[in-house]
Tab-separated table of C-alpha atoms in Angstrom:
chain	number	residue	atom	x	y	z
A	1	UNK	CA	9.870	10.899	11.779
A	2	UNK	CA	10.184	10.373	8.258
A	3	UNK	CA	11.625	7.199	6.432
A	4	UNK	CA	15.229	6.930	5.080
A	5	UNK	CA	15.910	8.890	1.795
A	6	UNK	CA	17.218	5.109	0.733
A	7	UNK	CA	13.763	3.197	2.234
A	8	UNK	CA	11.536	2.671	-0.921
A	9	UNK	CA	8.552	0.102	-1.727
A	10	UNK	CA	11.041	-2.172	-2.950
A	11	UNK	CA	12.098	-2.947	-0.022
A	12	UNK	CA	9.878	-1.487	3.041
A	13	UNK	CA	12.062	-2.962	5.957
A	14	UNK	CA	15.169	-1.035	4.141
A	15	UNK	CA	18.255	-1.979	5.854
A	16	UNK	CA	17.013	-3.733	8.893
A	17	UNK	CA	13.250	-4.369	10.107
A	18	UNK	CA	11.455	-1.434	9.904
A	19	UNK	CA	9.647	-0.540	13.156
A	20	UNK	CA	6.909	2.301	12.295
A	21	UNK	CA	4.209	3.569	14.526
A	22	UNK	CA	0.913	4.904	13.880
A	23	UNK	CA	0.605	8.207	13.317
A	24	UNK	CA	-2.630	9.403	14.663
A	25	UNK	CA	-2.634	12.719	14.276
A	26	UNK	CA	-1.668	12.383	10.717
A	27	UNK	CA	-3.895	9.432	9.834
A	28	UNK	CA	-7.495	9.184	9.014
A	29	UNK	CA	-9.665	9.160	12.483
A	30	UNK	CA	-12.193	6.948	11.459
A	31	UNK	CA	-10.578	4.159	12.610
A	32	UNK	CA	-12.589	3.066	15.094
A	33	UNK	CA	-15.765	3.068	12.162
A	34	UNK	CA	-14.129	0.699	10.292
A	35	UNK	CA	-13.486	-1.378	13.024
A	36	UNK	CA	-16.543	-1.439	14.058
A	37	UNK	CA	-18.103	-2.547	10.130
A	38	UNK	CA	-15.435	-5.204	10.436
A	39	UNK	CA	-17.350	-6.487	13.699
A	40	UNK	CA	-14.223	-5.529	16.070
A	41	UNK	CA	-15.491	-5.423	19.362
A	42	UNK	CA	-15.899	-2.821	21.586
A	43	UNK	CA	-12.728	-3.074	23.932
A	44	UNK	CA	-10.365	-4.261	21.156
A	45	UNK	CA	-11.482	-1.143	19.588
A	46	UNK	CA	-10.441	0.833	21.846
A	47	UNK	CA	-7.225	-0.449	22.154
A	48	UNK	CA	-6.518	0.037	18.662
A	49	UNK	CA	-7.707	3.629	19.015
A	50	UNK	CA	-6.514	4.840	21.659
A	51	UNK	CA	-2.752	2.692	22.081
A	52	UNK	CA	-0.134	2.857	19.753
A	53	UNK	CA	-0.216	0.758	16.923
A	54	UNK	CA	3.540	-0.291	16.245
A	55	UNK	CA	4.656	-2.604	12.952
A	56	UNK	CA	7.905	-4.721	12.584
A	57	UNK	CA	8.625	-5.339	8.768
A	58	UNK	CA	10.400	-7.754	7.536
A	59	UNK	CA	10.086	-7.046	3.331
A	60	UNK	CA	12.211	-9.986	1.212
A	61	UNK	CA	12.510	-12.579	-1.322
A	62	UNK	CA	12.318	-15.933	-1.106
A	63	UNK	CA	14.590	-18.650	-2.989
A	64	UNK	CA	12.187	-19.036	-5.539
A	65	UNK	CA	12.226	-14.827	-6.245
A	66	UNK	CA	9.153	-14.533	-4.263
A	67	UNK	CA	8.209	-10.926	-2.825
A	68	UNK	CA	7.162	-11.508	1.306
A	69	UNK	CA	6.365	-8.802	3.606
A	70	UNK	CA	5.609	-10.078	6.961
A	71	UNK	CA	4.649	-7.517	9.666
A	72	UNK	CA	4.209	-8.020	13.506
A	73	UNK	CA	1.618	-6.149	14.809
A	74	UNK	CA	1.852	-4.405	18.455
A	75	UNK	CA	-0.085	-2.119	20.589
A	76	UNK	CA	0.812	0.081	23.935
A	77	UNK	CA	2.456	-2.126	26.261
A	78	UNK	CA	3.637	-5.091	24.100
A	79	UNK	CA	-0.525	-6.198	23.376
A	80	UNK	CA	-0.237	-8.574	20.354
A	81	UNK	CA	-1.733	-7.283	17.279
A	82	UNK	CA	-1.807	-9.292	14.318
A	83	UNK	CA	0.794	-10.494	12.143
A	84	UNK	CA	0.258	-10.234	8.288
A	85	UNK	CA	1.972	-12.332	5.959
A	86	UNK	CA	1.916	-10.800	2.792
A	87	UNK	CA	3.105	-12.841	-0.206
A	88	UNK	CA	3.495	-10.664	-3.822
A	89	UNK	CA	1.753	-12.659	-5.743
A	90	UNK	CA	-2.190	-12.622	-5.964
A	91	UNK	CA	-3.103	-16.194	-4.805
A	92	UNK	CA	-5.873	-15.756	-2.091
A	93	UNK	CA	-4.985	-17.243	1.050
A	94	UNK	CA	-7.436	-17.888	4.341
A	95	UNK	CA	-6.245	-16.547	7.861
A	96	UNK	CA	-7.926	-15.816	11.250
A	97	UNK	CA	-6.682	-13.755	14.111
A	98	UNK	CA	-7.815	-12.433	17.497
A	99	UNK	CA	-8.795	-9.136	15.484
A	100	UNK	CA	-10.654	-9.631	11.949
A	101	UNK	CA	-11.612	-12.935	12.668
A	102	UNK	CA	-12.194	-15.280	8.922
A	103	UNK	CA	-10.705	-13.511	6.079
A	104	UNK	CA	-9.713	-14.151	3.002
A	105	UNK	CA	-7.130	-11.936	1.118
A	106	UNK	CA	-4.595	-11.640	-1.661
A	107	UNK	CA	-1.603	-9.031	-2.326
A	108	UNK	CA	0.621	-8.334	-4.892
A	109	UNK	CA	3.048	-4.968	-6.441
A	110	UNK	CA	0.953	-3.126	-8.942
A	111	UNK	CA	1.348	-0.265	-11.371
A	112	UNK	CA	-1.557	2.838	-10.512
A	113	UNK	CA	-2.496	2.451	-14.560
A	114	UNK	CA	-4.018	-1.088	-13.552
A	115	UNK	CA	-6.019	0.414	-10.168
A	116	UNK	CA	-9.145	2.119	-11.497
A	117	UNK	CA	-9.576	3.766	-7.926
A	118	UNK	CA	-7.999	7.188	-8.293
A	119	UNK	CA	-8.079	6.816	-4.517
A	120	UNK	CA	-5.872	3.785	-4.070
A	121	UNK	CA	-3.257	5.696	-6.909
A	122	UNK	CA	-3.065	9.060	-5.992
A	123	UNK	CA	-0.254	11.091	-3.658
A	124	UNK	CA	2.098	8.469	-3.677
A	125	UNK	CA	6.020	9.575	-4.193
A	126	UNK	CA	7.547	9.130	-7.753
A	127	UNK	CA	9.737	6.107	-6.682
A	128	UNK	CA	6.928	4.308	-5.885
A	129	UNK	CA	4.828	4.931	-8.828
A	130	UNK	CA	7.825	3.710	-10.577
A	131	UNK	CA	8.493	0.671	-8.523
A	132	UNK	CA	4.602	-0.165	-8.384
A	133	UNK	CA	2.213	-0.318	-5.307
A	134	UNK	CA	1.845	-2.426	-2.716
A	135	UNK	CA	-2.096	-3.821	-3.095
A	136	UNK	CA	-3.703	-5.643	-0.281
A	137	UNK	CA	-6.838	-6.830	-0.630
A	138	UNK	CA	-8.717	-8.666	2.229
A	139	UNK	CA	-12.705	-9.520	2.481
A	140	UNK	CA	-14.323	-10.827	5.161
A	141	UNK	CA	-14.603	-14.631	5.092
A	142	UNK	CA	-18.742	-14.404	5.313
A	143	UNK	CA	-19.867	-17.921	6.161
A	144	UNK	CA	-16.998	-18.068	8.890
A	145	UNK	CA	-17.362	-14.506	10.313
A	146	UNK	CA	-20.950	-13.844	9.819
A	147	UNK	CA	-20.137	-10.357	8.604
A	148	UNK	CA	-19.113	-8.506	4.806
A	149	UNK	CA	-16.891	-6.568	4.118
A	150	UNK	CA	-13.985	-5.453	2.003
A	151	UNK	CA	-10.383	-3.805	2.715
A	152	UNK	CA	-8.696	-2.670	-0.752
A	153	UNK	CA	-5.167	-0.914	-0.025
A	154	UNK	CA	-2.307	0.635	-1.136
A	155	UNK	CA	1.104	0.790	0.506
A	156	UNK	CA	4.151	2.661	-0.041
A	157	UNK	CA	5.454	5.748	0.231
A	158	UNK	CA	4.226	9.585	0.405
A	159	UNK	CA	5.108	13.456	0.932
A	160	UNK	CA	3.625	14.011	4.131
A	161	UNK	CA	4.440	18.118	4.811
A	162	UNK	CA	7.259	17.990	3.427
A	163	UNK	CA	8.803	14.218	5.124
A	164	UNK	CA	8.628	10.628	2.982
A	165	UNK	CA	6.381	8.481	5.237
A	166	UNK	CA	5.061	4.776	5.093
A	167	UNK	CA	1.556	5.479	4.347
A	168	UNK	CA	-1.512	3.354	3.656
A	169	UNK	CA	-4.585	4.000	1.393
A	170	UNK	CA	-7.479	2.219	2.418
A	171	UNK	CA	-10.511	1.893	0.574
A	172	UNK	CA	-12.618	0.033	2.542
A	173	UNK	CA	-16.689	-1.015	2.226
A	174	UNK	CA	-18.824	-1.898	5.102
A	175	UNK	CA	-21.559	-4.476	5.411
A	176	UNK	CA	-24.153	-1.724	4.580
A	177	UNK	CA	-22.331	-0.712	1.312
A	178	UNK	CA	-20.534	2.222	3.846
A	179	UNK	CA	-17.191	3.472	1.673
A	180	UNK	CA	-14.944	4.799	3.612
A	181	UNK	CA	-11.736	5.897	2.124
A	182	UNK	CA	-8.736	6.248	4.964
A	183	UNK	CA	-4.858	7.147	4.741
A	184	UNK	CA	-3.128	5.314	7.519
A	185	UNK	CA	0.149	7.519	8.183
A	186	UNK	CA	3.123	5.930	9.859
A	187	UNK	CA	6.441	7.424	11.959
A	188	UNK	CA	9.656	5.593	11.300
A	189	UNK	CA	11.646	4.493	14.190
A	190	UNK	CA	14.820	2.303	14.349
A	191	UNK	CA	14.058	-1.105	16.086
């Protein structure tokens, strides 16, 4: 299903959370290759494949003027994902999860003129080229995980035959210099 006519990067949880769901016959199927450069094991990657991948978004401002977007992470049958706690602002941050293990990672709203991977830039509606993209960018924390590697994205939104979808560009780059470049498409549902 396709996102709200009003739902724009500005605000990605729109009117109330957003709840989207993988799309995965619209969405890259490499998956499970990235995964596995990111040192996923083998039953987690499965999972991932295979279930349904389900984000809550909760997109907002703090007092300070802030940008947040902090997304739960679900798969089939209520299996915790992992959360992401985006703050707009390009300060790297450390996290670990159940999933990636050590990262580190940074995000902020960007204009495509500033990207120099047409990748990352290209497809995206005209609201969000105005607005600016959503950049995530997350490495591998090597001396804690043992493993390289680098997860560049875009988020916002994009004409997917003809419906406005919550889509992500990944441009990622495995251990072994492997680039992979993957669109992550999403359904909208109502929570």
């Amino acid at each position: 299903m396709a996102v709200p006519a009003d739902l724009t990067v500005l605000d990605i949880s729109g009117k109330s959370l957003t709840c989207c769901v993988q799309n995965k016959t619209l969405s890259d199927q490499r998956t499970d290759e990235i995964l596995q450069l990111q040192g996923v094991g083998w039953l987690k990657r499965k999972a991932i494949v295979y279930g349904t991948v389900t984000l809550i978004i909760k997109h907002y401002k703090d007092d300070d003027g802030v940008e947040h977007i902090d997304i739960e992470q679900t798969l089939t049958g209520g299996i915790p994902g992992t959360s992401e706690r985006r703050t707009l602002w390009w300060k790297e941050r450390e996290n670990e999860d159940h999933v990636f293990g050590a990262v580190k990672g940074k995000s902020r709203r960007v204009k495509p003129e500033e990207l120099d991977i047409p990748f990352l830039t290209a497809d995206w509606t005209p609201d969000t080229l105005e607005h600016g993209l959503i950049q995530s960018y997350v490495e591998s924390d090597t001396p804690k995980s043992g493993t390289t590697w680098i997860a560049n994205q875009t988020w916002g939104i994009e004409d997917i035959n003809g419906e406005r979808r919550y889509v992500r560009h990944v441009k990622f780059t495995g251990p072994g210099g492997e680039d992979i470049e993957a669109k992550l498409v999403y359904d909208y549902r109502m929570p």
